[in-house]
Amino acid sequence: DIRLTQSPSFLSASVGDRVTITCRASQDISSHVAWYQQEPGKAPKLLIYLASTLQSGVPSRFSGSGSGTEFTLTISSLQPEDFGTYYCQQFNSYPLTFGGGSRVVIK
Amino acid sequence: QVQLVESGGGLVKPGESLRLSCAASGFIFSDSYMNWVRQIPGKGLEWVSYISTSGTSMFYADSVRGRFTTSRDNAKNSVFLQMNSLRAEDTAIYYCARGPKYFGRLYSFDYWGQGVLVTVSS
């Protein structure tokens, strides 16, 4: 199974900060990664797919990059509504797997 | 608009069975891959199962293979998860999630239901 390791697992940042979350895969997964944001008590929301394609309706401050085994999700200017937990997910092979999550809190 | 509504959750004893349903609307259901994802409250996400558009191909997480079965009824725009031999560790919120077909493959889950709680306890 492909293991996804996210870092950091927790981060506290101020509004306007640039935030970067990393997702490392245990083997080459090409660009087959998606990123989600989950607010407490809600279902996850798709942000990015195929490593860098922004989902329709998602603000442009979110961006994704990477290929192979290392991927990043960047929020260029953190907004109050960006709190929550962020997950990466690989679609390269079954079983599909998620990273452990990165919790973002607003200072 | 796109809606996915899960039902069928509840409290069951270890070893018992439960069948979850997910009713879809607002998109062409028969053109979409469907998945189940679960989450222990306060913990991370775990993919559970996938079913192809036609319902002829399924994949499962190792933790549920042989106990859970996913199926779909394209005429009724619904996907199901039959859960047998339930264990305490199956206790979680279960989400159904749509996977759009993109160049013939699955690359994301773009719509999710609100989730349904399954509790397995004696």
Tab-separated table of C-alpha atoms in Angstrom:
chain	number	residue	atom	x	y	z
A	1	ASP	CA	0.000	0.000	0.000
A	2	ILE	CA	1.140	3.547	-0.678
A	3	ARG	CA	1.756	5.512	2.488
A	4	LEU	CA	1.294	9.301	2.512
A	5	THR	CA	3.080	11.304	5.202
A	6	GLN	CA	1.925	14.871	5.778
A	7	SER	CA	3.847	17.607	7.541
A	8	PRO	CA	3.347	19.507	9.656
A	9	SER	CA	0.543	17.754	11.502
A	10	PHE	CA	-0.368	21.038	13.174
A	11	LEU	CA	0.316	24.652	12.367
A	12	SER	CA	-0.790	27.972	13.753
A	13	ALA	CA	-0.587	30.976	11.437
A	14	SER	CA	-1.868	34.505	11.167
A	15	VAL	CA	-4.251	35.937	8.611
A	16	GLY	CA	-2.222	36.934	5.564
A	17	ASP	CA	0.538	34.388	6.153
A	18	ARG	CA	1.779	32.067	3.441
A	19	VAL	CA	1.176	28.462	4.489
A	20	THR	CA	2.710	25.340	2.982
A	21	ILE	CA	1.775	21.744	3.722
A	22	THR	CA	3.833	18.831	2.414
A	23	CYS	CA	2.711	15.340	1.463
A	24	ARG	CA	5.334	12.661	0.833
A	25	ALA	CA	4.473	9.347	-0.811
A	26	SER	CA	6.211	6.052	-0.069
A	27	GLN	CA	6.584	5.436	-3.823
A	28	ASP	CA	6.232	7.275	-7.120
A	29	ILE	CA	2.599	8.269	-7.667
A	30	SER	CA	3.121	10.539	-10.664
A	31	SER	CA	0.765	13.517	-10.235
A	32	HIS	CA	-2.155	11.479	-8.902
A	33	VAL	CA	-2.770	13.485	-5.749
A	34	ALA	CA	-5.754	15.442	-4.509
A	35	TRP	CA	-6.023	17.838	-1.576
A	36	TYR	CA	-9.047	18.417	0.655
A	37	GLN	CA	-10.027	20.823	3.417
A	38	GLN	CA	-12.262	19.589	6.219
A	39	GLU	CA	-13.854	21.918	8.734
A	40	PRO	CA	-15.015	20.433	12.069
A	41	GLY	CA	-18.308	18.576	11.731
A	42	LYS	CA	-18.378	18.827	7.942
A	43	ALA	CA	-17.518	16.618	4.995
A	44	PRO	CA	-14.197	17.185	3.223
A	45	LYS	CA	-14.091	19.676	0.366
A	46	LEU	CA	-11.994	19.111	-2.737
A	47	LEU	CA	-9.400	21.832	-3.348
A	48	ILE	CA	-6.864	20.456	-5.822
A	49	TYR	CA	-6.663	17.369	-8.032
A	50	LEU	CA	-3.952	15.946	-10.270
A	51	ALA	CA	-1.466	17.658	-7.945
A	52	SER	CA	-1.967	21.171	-9.297
A	53	THR	CA	-5.418	21.579	-10.887
A	54	LEU	CA	-7.641	23.925	-8.908
A	55	GLN	CA	-11.163	22.619	-8.401
A	56	SER	CA	-13.874	24.895	-9.777
A	57	GLY	CA	-14.981	27.494	-7.234
A	58	VAL	CA	-11.907	27.179	-5.024
A	59	PRO	CA	-10.151	30.512	-4.354
A	60	SER	CA	-6.956	31.113	-6.288
A	61	ARG	CA	-4.949	31.567	-3.080
A	62	PHE	CA	-4.837	27.768	-2.969
A	63	SER	CA	-2.281	26.071	-5.182
A	64	GLY	CA	-0.692	22.662	-5.464
A	65	SER	CA	2.569	21.419	-6.878
A	66	GLY	CA	4.785	18.383	-7.063
A	67	SER	CA	5.109	15.033	-8.750
A	68	GLY	CA	6.615	11.663	-8.012
A	69	THR	CA	6.862	11.402	-4.238
A	70	GLU	CA	6.702	14.971	-2.948
A	71	PHE	CA	3.742	17.309	-3.113
A	72	THR	CA	2.844	20.640	-1.576
A	73	LEU	CA	-0.343	22.559	-0.916
A	74	THR	CA	0.180	26.303	-0.539
A	75	ILE	CA	-2.196	28.947	0.730
A	76	SER	CA	-0.700	32.216	-0.474
A	77	SER	CA	-2.491	34.473	2.014
A	78	LEU	CA	-4.274	32.689	4.849
A	79	GLN	CA	-7.865	33.789	5.437
A	80	PRO	CA	-10.043	33.259	8.546
A	81	GLU	CA	-12.190	30.696	6.715
A	82	ASP	CA	-9.155	28.534	5.911
A	83	PHE	CA	-9.074	26.887	9.342
A	84	GLY	CA	-9.568	23.149	9.459
A	85	THR	CA	-7.695	19.982	8.629
A	86	TYR	CA	-6.101	19.404	5.239
A	87	TYR	CA	-5.650	15.960	3.735
A	88	CYS	CA	-3.794	14.678	0.701
A	89	GLN	CA	-5.016	11.547	-1.096
A	90	GLN	CA	-3.373	9.384	-3.725
A	91	PHE	CA	-5.210	7.980	-6.745
A	92	ASN	CA	-2.296	6.156	-8.303
A	93	SER	CA	-3.245	2.683	-7.165
A	94	TYR	CA	-5.646	0.760	-4.925
A	95	PRO	CA	-6.103	0.820	-2.054
A	96	LEU	CA	-6.569	4.570	-2.237
A	97	THR	CA	-4.946	6.205	0.757
A	98	PHE	CA	-5.061	9.507	2.625
A	99	GLY	CA	-2.374	11.343	4.484
A	100	GLY	CA	-2.755	11.711	8.227
A	101	GLY	CA	-3.932	15.313	8.007
A	102	SER	CA	-2.552	18.767	8.796
A	103	ARG	CA	-4.582	20.873	11.196
A	104	VAL	CA	-4.463	24.609	10.551
A	105	VAL	CA	-5.528	27.075	13.232
A	106	ILE	CA	-5.697	30.822	12.906
A	107	LYS	CA	-3.674	32.759	15.469
B	1	GLN	CA	-27.387	21.083	-7.413
B	2	VAL	CA	-25.413	17.975	-6.560
B	3	GLN	CA	-26.636	16.113	-3.501
B	4	LEU	CA	-25.498	12.922	-1.854
B	5	VAL	CA	-27.610	11.776	1.081
B	6	GLU	CA	-26.544	8.798	3.174
B	7	SER	CA	-28.904	6.779	5.330
B	8	GLY	CA	-29.015	3.519	7.231
B	9	GLY	CA	-26.573	4.217	10.016
B	10	GLY	CA	-27.160	3.377	13.650
B	11	LEU	CA	-26.123	1.315	16.643
B	12	VAL	CA	-25.465	-2.398	16.155
B	13	LYS	CA	-23.749	-5.140	18.157
B	14	PRO	CA	-20.469	-6.769	17.111
B	15	GLY	CA	-21.064	-9.446	14.509
B	16	GLU	CA	-24.249	-7.871	13.221
B	17	SER	CA	-24.923	-6.372	9.795
B	18	LEU	CA	-25.961	-2.984	8.485
B	19	ARG	CA	-26.689	-1.635	5.015
B	20	LEU	CA	-25.907	1.957	4.148
B	21	SER	CA	-27.541	3.757	1.234
B	22	CYS	CA	-26.530	6.895	-0.594
B	23	ALA	CA	-29.085	8.671	-2.787
B	24	ALA	CA	-27.621	10.890	-5.489
B	25	SER	CA	-29.111	13.768	-7.432
B	26	GLY	CA	-28.026	16.711	-9.548
B	27	PHE	CA	-25.582	14.868	-11.804
B	28	ILE	CA	-25.399	11.943	-14.214
B	29	PHE	CA	-25.037	9.162	-11.665
B	30	SER	CA	-24.334	6.396	-14.170
B	31	ASP	CA	-21.289	8.326	-15.411
B	32	SER	CA	-19.704	8.657	-11.966
B	33	TYR	CA	-17.462	6.403	-9.927
B	34	MET	CA	-18.779	6.063	-6.387
B	35	ASN	CA	-16.842	5.534	-3.196
B	36	TRP	CA	-17.278	5.120	0.529
B	37	VAL	CA	-14.920	6.827	2.968
B	38	ARG	CA	-15.063	6.583	6.751
B	39	GLN	CA	-13.775	8.636	9.611
B	40	ILE	CA	-13.565	7.806	13.276
B	41	PRO	CA	-14.747	11.011	14.990
B	42	GLY	CA	-11.735	13.186	15.688
B	43	LYS	CA	-9.454	11.050	13.506
B	44	GLY	CA	-8.342	10.943	9.876
B	45	LEU	CA	-10.019	9.769	6.686
B	46	GLU	CA	-9.980	6.149	5.527
B	47	TRP	CA	-11.066	5.111	2.049
B	48	VAL	CA	-13.355	2.050	2.253
B	49	SER	CA	-14.564	1.070	-1.208
B	50	TYR	CA	-14.924	1.973	-4.883
B	51	ILE	CA	-17.436	0.891	-7.488
B	52	SER	CA	-17.187	1.526	-11.209
B	53	THR	CA	-19.837	3.288	-13.254
B	54	SER	CA	-21.378	0.028	-14.444
B	55	GLY	CA	-21.067	-1.694	-11.093
B	56	THR	CA	-18.923	-4.492	-12.480
B	57	SER	CA	-15.650	-3.496	-10.815
B	58	MET	CA	-15.136	-2.946	-7.084
B	59	PHE	CA	-12.141	-2.376	-4.832
B	60	TYR	CA	-11.938	-2.479	-1.050
B	61	ALA	CA	-9.651	-1.478	1.773
B	62	ASP	CA	-7.858	-4.429	3.351
B	63	SER	CA	-9.619	-3.695	6.651
B	64	VAL	CA	-13.073	-4.428	5.192
B	65	ARG	CA	-12.433	-6.826	2.304
B	66	GLY	CA	-14.518	-9.974	2.682
B	67	ARG	CA	-16.945	-8.311	5.122
B	68	PHE	CA	-18.201	-5.262	3.205
B	69	THR	CA	-19.785	-5.214	-0.254
B	70	THR	CA	-20.561	-2.164	-2.336
B	71	SER	CA	-23.202	-2.130	-5.066
B	72	ARG	CA	-25.148	0.407	-7.065
B	73	ASP	CA	-28.489	0.827	-8.795
B	74	ASN	CA	-28.090	3.280	-11.663
B	75	ALA	CA	-31.838	3.266	-12.301
B	76	LYS	CA	-32.396	4.571	-8.774
B	77	ASN	CA	-29.282	6.785	-8.588
B	78	SER	CA	-28.143	4.994	-5.465
B	79	VAL	CA	-25.052	3.308	-4.096
B	80	PHE	CA	-24.988	0.896	-1.178
B	81	LEU	CA	-22.574	-0.500	1.368
B	82	GLN	CA	-23.502	-3.835	2.892
B	83	MET	CA	-21.520	-4.266	6.086
B	84	ASN	CA	-21.394	-7.733	7.651
B	85	SER	CA	-19.554	-9.113	10.681
B	86	LEU	CA	-19.224	-5.629	12.084
B	87	ARG	CA	-16.509	-4.933	14.637
B	88	ALA	CA	-16.005	-2.195	17.199
B	89	GLU	CA	-13.258	-0.754	15.010
B	90	ASP	CA	-15.799	-0.167	12.219
B	91	THR	CA	-17.377	2.540	14.355
B	92	ALA	CA	-17.107	5.713	12.280
B	93	ILE	CA	-18.869	8.312	10.206
B	94	TYR	CA	-19.371	6.888	6.732
B	95	TYR	CA	-19.382	9.229	3.741
B	96	CYS	CA	-20.304	8.459	0.168
B	97	ALA	CA	-18.260	10.423	-2.326
B	98	ARG	CA	-18.518	10.931	-6.049
B	99	GLY	CA	-15.543	10.393	-8.268
B	100	PRO	CA	-15.860	12.165	-11.599
B	101	LYS	CA	-14.595	10.308	-14.630
B	102	TYR	CA	-11.672	12.311	-16.011
B	103	PHE	CA	-10.077	10.891	-19.155
B	104	GLY	CA	-11.544	7.566	-18.133
B	105	ARG	CA	-9.971	7.491	-14.679
B	106	LEU	CA	-10.624	8.478	-11.101
B	107	TYR	CA	-8.538	11.387	-9.808
B	108	SER	CA	-10.594	12.994	-7.039
B	109	PHE	CA	-13.717	12.924	-4.911
B	110	ASP	CA	-15.506	16.128	-5.855
B	111	TYR	CA	-18.776	15.759	-3.947
B	112	TRP	CA	-19.385	14.207	-0.564
B	113	GLY	CA	-22.479	13.401	1.439
B	114	GLN	CA	-23.003	14.729	4.940
B	115	GLY	CA	-22.052	11.396	6.458
B	116	VAL	CA	-23.873	8.831	8.575
B	117	LEU	CA	-22.725	7.486	11.929
B	118	VAL	CA	-22.278	3.761	12.446
B	119	THR	CA	-21.660	2.630	16.011
B	120	VAL	CA	-20.706	-0.969	16.774
B	121	SER	CA	-20.941	-1.692	20.473
B	122	SER	CA	-22.285	-4.375	22.773
